[in-house]
XYZ file of N, CA, C and O in Angstrom:
556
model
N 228.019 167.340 112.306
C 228.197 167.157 110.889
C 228.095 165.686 110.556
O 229.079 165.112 110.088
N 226.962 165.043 110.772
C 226.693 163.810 110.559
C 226.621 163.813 108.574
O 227.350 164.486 107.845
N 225.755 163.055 108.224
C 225.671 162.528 106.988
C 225.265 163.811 106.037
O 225.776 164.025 104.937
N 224.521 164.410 106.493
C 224.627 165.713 105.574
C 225.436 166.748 104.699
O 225.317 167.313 103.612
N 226.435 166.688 105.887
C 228.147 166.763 105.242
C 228.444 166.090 104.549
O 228.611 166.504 103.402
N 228.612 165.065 104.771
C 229.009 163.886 103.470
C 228.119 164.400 102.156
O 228.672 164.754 101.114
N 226.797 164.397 102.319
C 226.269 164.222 101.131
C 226.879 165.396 100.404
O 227.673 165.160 99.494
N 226.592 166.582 100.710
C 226.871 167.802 100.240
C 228.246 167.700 99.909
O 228.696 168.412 99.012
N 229.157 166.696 100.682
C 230.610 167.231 99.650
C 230.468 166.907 98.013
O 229.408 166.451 97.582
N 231.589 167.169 97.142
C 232.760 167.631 97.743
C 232.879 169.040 98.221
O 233.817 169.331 98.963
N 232.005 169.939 97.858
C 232.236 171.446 98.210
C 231.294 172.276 98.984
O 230.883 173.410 98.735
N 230.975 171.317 100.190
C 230.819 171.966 101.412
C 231.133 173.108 101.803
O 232.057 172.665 102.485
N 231.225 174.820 102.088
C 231.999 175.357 102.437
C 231.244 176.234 104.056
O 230.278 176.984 104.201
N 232.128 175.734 104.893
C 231.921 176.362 106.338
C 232.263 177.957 106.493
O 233.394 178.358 106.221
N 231.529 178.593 106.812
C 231.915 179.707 107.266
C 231.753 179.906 108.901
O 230.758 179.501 109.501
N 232.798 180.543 109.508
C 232.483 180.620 110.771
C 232.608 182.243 111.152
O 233.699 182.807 111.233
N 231.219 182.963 111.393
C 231.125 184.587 111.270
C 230.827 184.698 112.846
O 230.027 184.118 113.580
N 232.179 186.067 113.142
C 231.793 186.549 114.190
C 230.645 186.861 114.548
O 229.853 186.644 113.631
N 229.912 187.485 115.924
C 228.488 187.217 115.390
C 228.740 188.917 115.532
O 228.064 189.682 114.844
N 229.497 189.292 116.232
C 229.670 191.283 116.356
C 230.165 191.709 114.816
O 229.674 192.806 114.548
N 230.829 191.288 113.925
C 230.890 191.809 113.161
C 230.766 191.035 111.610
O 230.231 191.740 110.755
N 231.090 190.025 111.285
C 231.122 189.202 110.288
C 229.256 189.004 110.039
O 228.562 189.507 109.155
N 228.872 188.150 111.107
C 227.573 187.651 110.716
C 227.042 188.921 110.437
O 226.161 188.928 109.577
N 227.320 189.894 110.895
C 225.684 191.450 110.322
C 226.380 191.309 109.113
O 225.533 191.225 108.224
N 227.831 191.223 108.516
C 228.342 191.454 106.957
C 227.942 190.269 106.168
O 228.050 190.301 104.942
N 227.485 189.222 106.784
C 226.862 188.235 105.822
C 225.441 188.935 105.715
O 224.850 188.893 104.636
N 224.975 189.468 106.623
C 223.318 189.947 106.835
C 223.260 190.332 105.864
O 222.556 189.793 105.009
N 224.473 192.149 105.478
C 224.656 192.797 104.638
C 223.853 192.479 103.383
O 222.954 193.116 102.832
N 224.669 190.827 102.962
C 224.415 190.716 101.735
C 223.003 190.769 101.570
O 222.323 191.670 101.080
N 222.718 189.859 101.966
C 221.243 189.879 101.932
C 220.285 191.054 101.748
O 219.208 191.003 101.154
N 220.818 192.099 102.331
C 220.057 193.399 102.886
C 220.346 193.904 101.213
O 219.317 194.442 100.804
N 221.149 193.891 100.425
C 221.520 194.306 99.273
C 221.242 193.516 98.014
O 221.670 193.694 96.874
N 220.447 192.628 98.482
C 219.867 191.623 97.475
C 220.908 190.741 96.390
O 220.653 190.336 95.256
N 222.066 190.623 97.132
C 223.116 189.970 96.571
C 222.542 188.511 96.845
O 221.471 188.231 97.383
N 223.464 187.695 96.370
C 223.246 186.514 96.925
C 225.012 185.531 96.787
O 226.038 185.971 96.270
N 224.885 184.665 97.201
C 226.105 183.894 97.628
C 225.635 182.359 97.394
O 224.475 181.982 97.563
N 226.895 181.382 96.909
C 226.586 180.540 96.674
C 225.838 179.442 97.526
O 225.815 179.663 98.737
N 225.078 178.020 96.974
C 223.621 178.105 98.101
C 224.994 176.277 98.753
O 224.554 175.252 99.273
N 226.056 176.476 98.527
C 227.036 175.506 99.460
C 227.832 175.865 100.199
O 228.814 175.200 100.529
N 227.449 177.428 100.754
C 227.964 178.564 101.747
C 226.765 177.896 103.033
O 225.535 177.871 102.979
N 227.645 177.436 104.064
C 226.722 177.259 105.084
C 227.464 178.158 106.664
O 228.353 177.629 107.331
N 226.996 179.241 106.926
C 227.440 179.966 107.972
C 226.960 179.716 108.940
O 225.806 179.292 108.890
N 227.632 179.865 110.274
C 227.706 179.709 111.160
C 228.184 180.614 112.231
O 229.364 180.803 112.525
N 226.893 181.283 112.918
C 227.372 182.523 113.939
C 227.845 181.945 115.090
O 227.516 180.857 115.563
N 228.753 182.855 115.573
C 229.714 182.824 116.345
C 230.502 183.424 117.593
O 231.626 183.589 117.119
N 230.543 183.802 118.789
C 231.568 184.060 119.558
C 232.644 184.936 119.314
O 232.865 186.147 119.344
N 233.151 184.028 119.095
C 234.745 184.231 118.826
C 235.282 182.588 118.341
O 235.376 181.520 118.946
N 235.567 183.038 116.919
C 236.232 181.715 116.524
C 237.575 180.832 117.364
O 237.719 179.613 117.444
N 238.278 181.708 117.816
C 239.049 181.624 118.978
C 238.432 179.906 119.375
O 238.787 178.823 118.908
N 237.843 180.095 119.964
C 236.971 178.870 120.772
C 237.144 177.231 120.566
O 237.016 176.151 121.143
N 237.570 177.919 119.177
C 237.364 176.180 118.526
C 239.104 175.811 118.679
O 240.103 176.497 118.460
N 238.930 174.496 119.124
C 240.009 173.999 119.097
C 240.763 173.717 117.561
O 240.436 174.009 116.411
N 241.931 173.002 118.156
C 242.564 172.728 116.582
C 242.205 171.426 115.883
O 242.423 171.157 114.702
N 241.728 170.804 116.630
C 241.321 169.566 116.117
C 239.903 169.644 115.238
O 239.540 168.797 114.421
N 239.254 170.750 115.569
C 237.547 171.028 115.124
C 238.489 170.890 113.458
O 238.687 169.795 112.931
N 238.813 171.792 113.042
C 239.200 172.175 111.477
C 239.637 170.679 111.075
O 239.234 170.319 109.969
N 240.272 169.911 111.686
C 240.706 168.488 111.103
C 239.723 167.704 111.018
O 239.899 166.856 110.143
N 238.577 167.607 111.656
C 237.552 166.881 111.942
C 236.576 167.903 110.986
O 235.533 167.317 110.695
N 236.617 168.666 110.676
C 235.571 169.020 109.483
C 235.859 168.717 107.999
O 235.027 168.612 107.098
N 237.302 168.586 107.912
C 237.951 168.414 106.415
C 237.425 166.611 106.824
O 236.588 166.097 106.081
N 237.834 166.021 107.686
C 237.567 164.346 107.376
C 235.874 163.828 107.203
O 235.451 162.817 106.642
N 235.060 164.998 107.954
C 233.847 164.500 107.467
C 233.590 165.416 106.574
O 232.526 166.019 106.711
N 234.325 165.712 105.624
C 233.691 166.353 104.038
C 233.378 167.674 103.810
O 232.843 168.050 102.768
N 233.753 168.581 104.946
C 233.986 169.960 104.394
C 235.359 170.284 103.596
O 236.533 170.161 103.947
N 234.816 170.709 102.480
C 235.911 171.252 101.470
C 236.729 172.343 101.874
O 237.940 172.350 101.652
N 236.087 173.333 102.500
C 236.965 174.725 103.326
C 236.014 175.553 103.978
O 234.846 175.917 103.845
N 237.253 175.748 104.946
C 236.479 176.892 105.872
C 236.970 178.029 105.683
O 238.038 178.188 105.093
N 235.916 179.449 106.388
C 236.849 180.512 105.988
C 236.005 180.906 107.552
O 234.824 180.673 107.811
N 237.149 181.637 108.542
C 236.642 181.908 109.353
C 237.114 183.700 109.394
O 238.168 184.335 109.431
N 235.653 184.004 109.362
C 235.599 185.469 109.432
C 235.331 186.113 111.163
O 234.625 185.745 112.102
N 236.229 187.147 110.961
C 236.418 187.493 112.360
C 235.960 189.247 112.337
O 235.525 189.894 111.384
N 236.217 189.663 113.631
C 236.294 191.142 113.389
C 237.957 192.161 113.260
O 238.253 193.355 113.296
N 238.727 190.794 113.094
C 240.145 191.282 113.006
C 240.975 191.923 114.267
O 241.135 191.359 115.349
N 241.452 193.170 113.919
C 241.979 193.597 115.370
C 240.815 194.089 116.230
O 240.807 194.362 117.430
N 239.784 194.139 115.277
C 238.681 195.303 116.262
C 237.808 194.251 117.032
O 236.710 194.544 117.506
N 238.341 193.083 117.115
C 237.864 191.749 117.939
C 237.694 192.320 119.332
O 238.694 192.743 119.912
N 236.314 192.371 120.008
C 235.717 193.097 121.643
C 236.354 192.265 122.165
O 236.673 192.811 123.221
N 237.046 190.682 122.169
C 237.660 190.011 122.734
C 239.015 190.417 122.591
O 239.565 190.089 121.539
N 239.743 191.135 123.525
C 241.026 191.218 123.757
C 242.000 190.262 123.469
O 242.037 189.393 124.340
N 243.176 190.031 122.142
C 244.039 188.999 121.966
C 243.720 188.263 121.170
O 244.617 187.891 120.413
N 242.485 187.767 120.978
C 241.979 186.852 120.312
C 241.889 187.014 118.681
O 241.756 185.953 118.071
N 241.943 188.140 117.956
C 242.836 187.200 116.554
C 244.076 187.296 116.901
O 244.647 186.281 116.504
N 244.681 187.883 117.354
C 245.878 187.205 117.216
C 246.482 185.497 118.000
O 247.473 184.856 117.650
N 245.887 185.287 118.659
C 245.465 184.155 119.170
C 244.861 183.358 118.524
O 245.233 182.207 118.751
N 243.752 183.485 117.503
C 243.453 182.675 116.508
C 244.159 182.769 115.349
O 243.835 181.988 114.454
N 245.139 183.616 115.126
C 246.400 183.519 113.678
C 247.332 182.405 114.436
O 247.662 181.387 113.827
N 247.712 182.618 115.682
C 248.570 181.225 116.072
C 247.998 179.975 116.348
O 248.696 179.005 116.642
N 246.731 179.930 116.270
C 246.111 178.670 116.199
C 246.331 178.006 114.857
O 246.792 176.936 114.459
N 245.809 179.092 114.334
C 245.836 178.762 112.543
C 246.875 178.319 112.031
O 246.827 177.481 111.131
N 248.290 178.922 112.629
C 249.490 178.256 111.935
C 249.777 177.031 112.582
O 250.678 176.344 112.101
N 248.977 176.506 113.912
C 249.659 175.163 114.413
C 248.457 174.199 113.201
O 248.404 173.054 112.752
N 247.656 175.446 113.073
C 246.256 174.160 112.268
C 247.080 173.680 110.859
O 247.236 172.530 110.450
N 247.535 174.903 110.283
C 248.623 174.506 108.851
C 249.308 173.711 108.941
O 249.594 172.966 108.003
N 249.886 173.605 110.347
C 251.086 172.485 109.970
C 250.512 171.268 110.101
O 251.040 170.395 109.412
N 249.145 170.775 111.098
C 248.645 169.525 111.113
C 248.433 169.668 109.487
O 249.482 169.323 108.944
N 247.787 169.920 108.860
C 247.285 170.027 107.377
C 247.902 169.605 106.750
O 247.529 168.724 105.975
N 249.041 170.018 106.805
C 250.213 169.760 106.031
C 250.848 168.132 106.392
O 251.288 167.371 105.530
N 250.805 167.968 107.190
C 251.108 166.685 107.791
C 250.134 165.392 107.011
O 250.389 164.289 106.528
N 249.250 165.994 107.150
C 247.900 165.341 106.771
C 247.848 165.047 105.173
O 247.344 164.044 104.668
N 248.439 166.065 104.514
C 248.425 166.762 103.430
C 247.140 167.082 102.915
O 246.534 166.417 102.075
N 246.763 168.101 103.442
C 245.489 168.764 103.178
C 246.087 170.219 102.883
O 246.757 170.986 103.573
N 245.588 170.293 101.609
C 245.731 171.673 100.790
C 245.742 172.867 101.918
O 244.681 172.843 102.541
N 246.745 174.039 102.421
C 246.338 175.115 103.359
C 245.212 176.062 102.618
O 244.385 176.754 103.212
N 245.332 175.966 101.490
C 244.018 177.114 100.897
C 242.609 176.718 101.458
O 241.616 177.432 101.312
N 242.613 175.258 102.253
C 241.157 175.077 101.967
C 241.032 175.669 103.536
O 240.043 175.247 104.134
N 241.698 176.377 104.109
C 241.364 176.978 105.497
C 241.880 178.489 105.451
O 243.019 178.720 105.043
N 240.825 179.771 105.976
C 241.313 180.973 105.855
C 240.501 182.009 107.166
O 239.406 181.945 107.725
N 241.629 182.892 107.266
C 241.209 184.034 108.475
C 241.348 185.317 107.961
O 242.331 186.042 107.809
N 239.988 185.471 107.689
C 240.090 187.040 106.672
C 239.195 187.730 108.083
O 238.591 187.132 108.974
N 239.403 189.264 107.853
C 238.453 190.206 108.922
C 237.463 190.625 107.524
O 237.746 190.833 106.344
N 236.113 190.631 108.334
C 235.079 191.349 107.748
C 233.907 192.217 108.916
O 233.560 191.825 110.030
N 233.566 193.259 108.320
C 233.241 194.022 109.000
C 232.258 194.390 108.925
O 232.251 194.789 107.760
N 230.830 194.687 109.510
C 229.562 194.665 109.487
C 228.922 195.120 108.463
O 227.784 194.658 108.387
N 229.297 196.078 107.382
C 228.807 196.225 106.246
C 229.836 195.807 105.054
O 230.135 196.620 104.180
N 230.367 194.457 105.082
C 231.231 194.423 104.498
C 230.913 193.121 103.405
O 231.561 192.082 103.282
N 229.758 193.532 102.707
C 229.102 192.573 101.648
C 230.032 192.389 100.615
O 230.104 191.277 100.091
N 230.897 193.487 100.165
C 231.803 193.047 98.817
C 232.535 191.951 99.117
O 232.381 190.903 98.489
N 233.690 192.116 100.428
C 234.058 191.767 100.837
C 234.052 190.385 101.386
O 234.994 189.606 101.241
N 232.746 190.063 102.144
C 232.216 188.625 102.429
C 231.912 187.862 100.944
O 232.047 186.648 100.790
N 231.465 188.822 99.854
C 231.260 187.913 98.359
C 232.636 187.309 97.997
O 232.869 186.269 97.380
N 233.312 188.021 98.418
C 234.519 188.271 97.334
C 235.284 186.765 98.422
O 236.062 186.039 97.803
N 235.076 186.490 99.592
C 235.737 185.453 100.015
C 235.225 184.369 99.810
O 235.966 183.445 99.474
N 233.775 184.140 99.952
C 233.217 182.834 99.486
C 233.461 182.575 98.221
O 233.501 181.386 97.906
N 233.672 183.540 97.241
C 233.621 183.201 95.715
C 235.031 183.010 95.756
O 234.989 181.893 95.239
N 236.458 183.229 95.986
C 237.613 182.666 96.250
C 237.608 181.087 96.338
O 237.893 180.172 95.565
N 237.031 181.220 97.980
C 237.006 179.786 98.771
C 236.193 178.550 97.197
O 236.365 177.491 96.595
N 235.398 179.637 97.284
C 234.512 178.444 96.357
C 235.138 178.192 94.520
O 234.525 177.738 93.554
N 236.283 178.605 94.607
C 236.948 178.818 93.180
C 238.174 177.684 93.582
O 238.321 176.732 92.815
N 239.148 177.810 94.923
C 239.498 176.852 95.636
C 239.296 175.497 95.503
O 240.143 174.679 95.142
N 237.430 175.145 95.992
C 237.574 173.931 96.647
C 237.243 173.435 95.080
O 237.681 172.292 94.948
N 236.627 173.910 93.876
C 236.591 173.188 92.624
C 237.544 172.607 92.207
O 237.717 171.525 91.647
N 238.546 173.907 92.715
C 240.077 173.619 91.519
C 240.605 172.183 92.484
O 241.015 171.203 91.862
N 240.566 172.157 93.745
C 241.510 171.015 94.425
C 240.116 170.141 94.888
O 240.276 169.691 96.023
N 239.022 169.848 94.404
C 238.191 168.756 94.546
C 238.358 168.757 96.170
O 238.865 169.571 96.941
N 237.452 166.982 96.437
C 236.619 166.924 97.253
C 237.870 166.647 98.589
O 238.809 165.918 98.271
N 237.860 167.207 99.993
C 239.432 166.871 100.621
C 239.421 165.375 101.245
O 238.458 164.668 101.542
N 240.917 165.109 101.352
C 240.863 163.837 101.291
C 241.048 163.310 102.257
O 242.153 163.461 102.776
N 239.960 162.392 102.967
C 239.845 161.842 104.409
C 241.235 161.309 104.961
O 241.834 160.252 104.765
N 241.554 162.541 105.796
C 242.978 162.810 106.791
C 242.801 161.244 107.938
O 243.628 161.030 108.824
């Protein structure tokens, strides 16, 4: 996330899609001729699990406004792992908070391979979010 990030803030928004179930529900949209806002930049995925806690701090300081990391929830093929990434998430809140970086601008919703309403309905949140609390502020 070199300078490109920057430019694009303040409302960058990261998505990080499982690639078993989230990324086919971003596909979805597409497949349904929806569309999503064009400062939605996704990113297939593993298992969000993966990312350390420091990744989310280091994306808010180089100019992502929010992330929303979509998972496959409990039906995660990786054994443990959301729930393992909900306790990541709350050690990530409290750096945030420390930091004082808004917790809305980070989220762990499940979406599920045909789950286009659903994936709209979070970016258009996130992206209602990062307007209302502007560009985040280098932690």
């Amino acid at each position: 996330m070199g300078s490109q990030a920057r430019k694009n803030a303040p409302d960058t928004i990261l998505v990080l899609a499982t690639e078993s179930c989230a990324y086919p529900g971003a596909d979805s949209v597409g497949q349904a001729h929806a569309s999503y806002p064009a400062n939605v930049h996704i990113l297939k995925v593993k298992a969000p699990v993966l990312f350390p806690e420091h990744f989310y701090l280091d994306c808010f300081k180089k100019g992502i406004a929010g992330i929303i990391i979509m998972s496959c929830g409990e039906e995660c093929p990786y054994e443990g792992a959301y729930k393992a990434m909900a306790r990541r998430l709350d050690r990530v809140y409290e750096l945030m908070k420390e930091k004082d970086l808004d917790i809305r601008r980070l989220r762990l919703t499940a979406i599920c391979t045909v789950c286009n309403r659903a994936f709209l309905n979070e970016v258009n949140q996130m992206n209602q979010i990062v307007k209302e609390l502007g560009p985040p502020v280098a932690a």
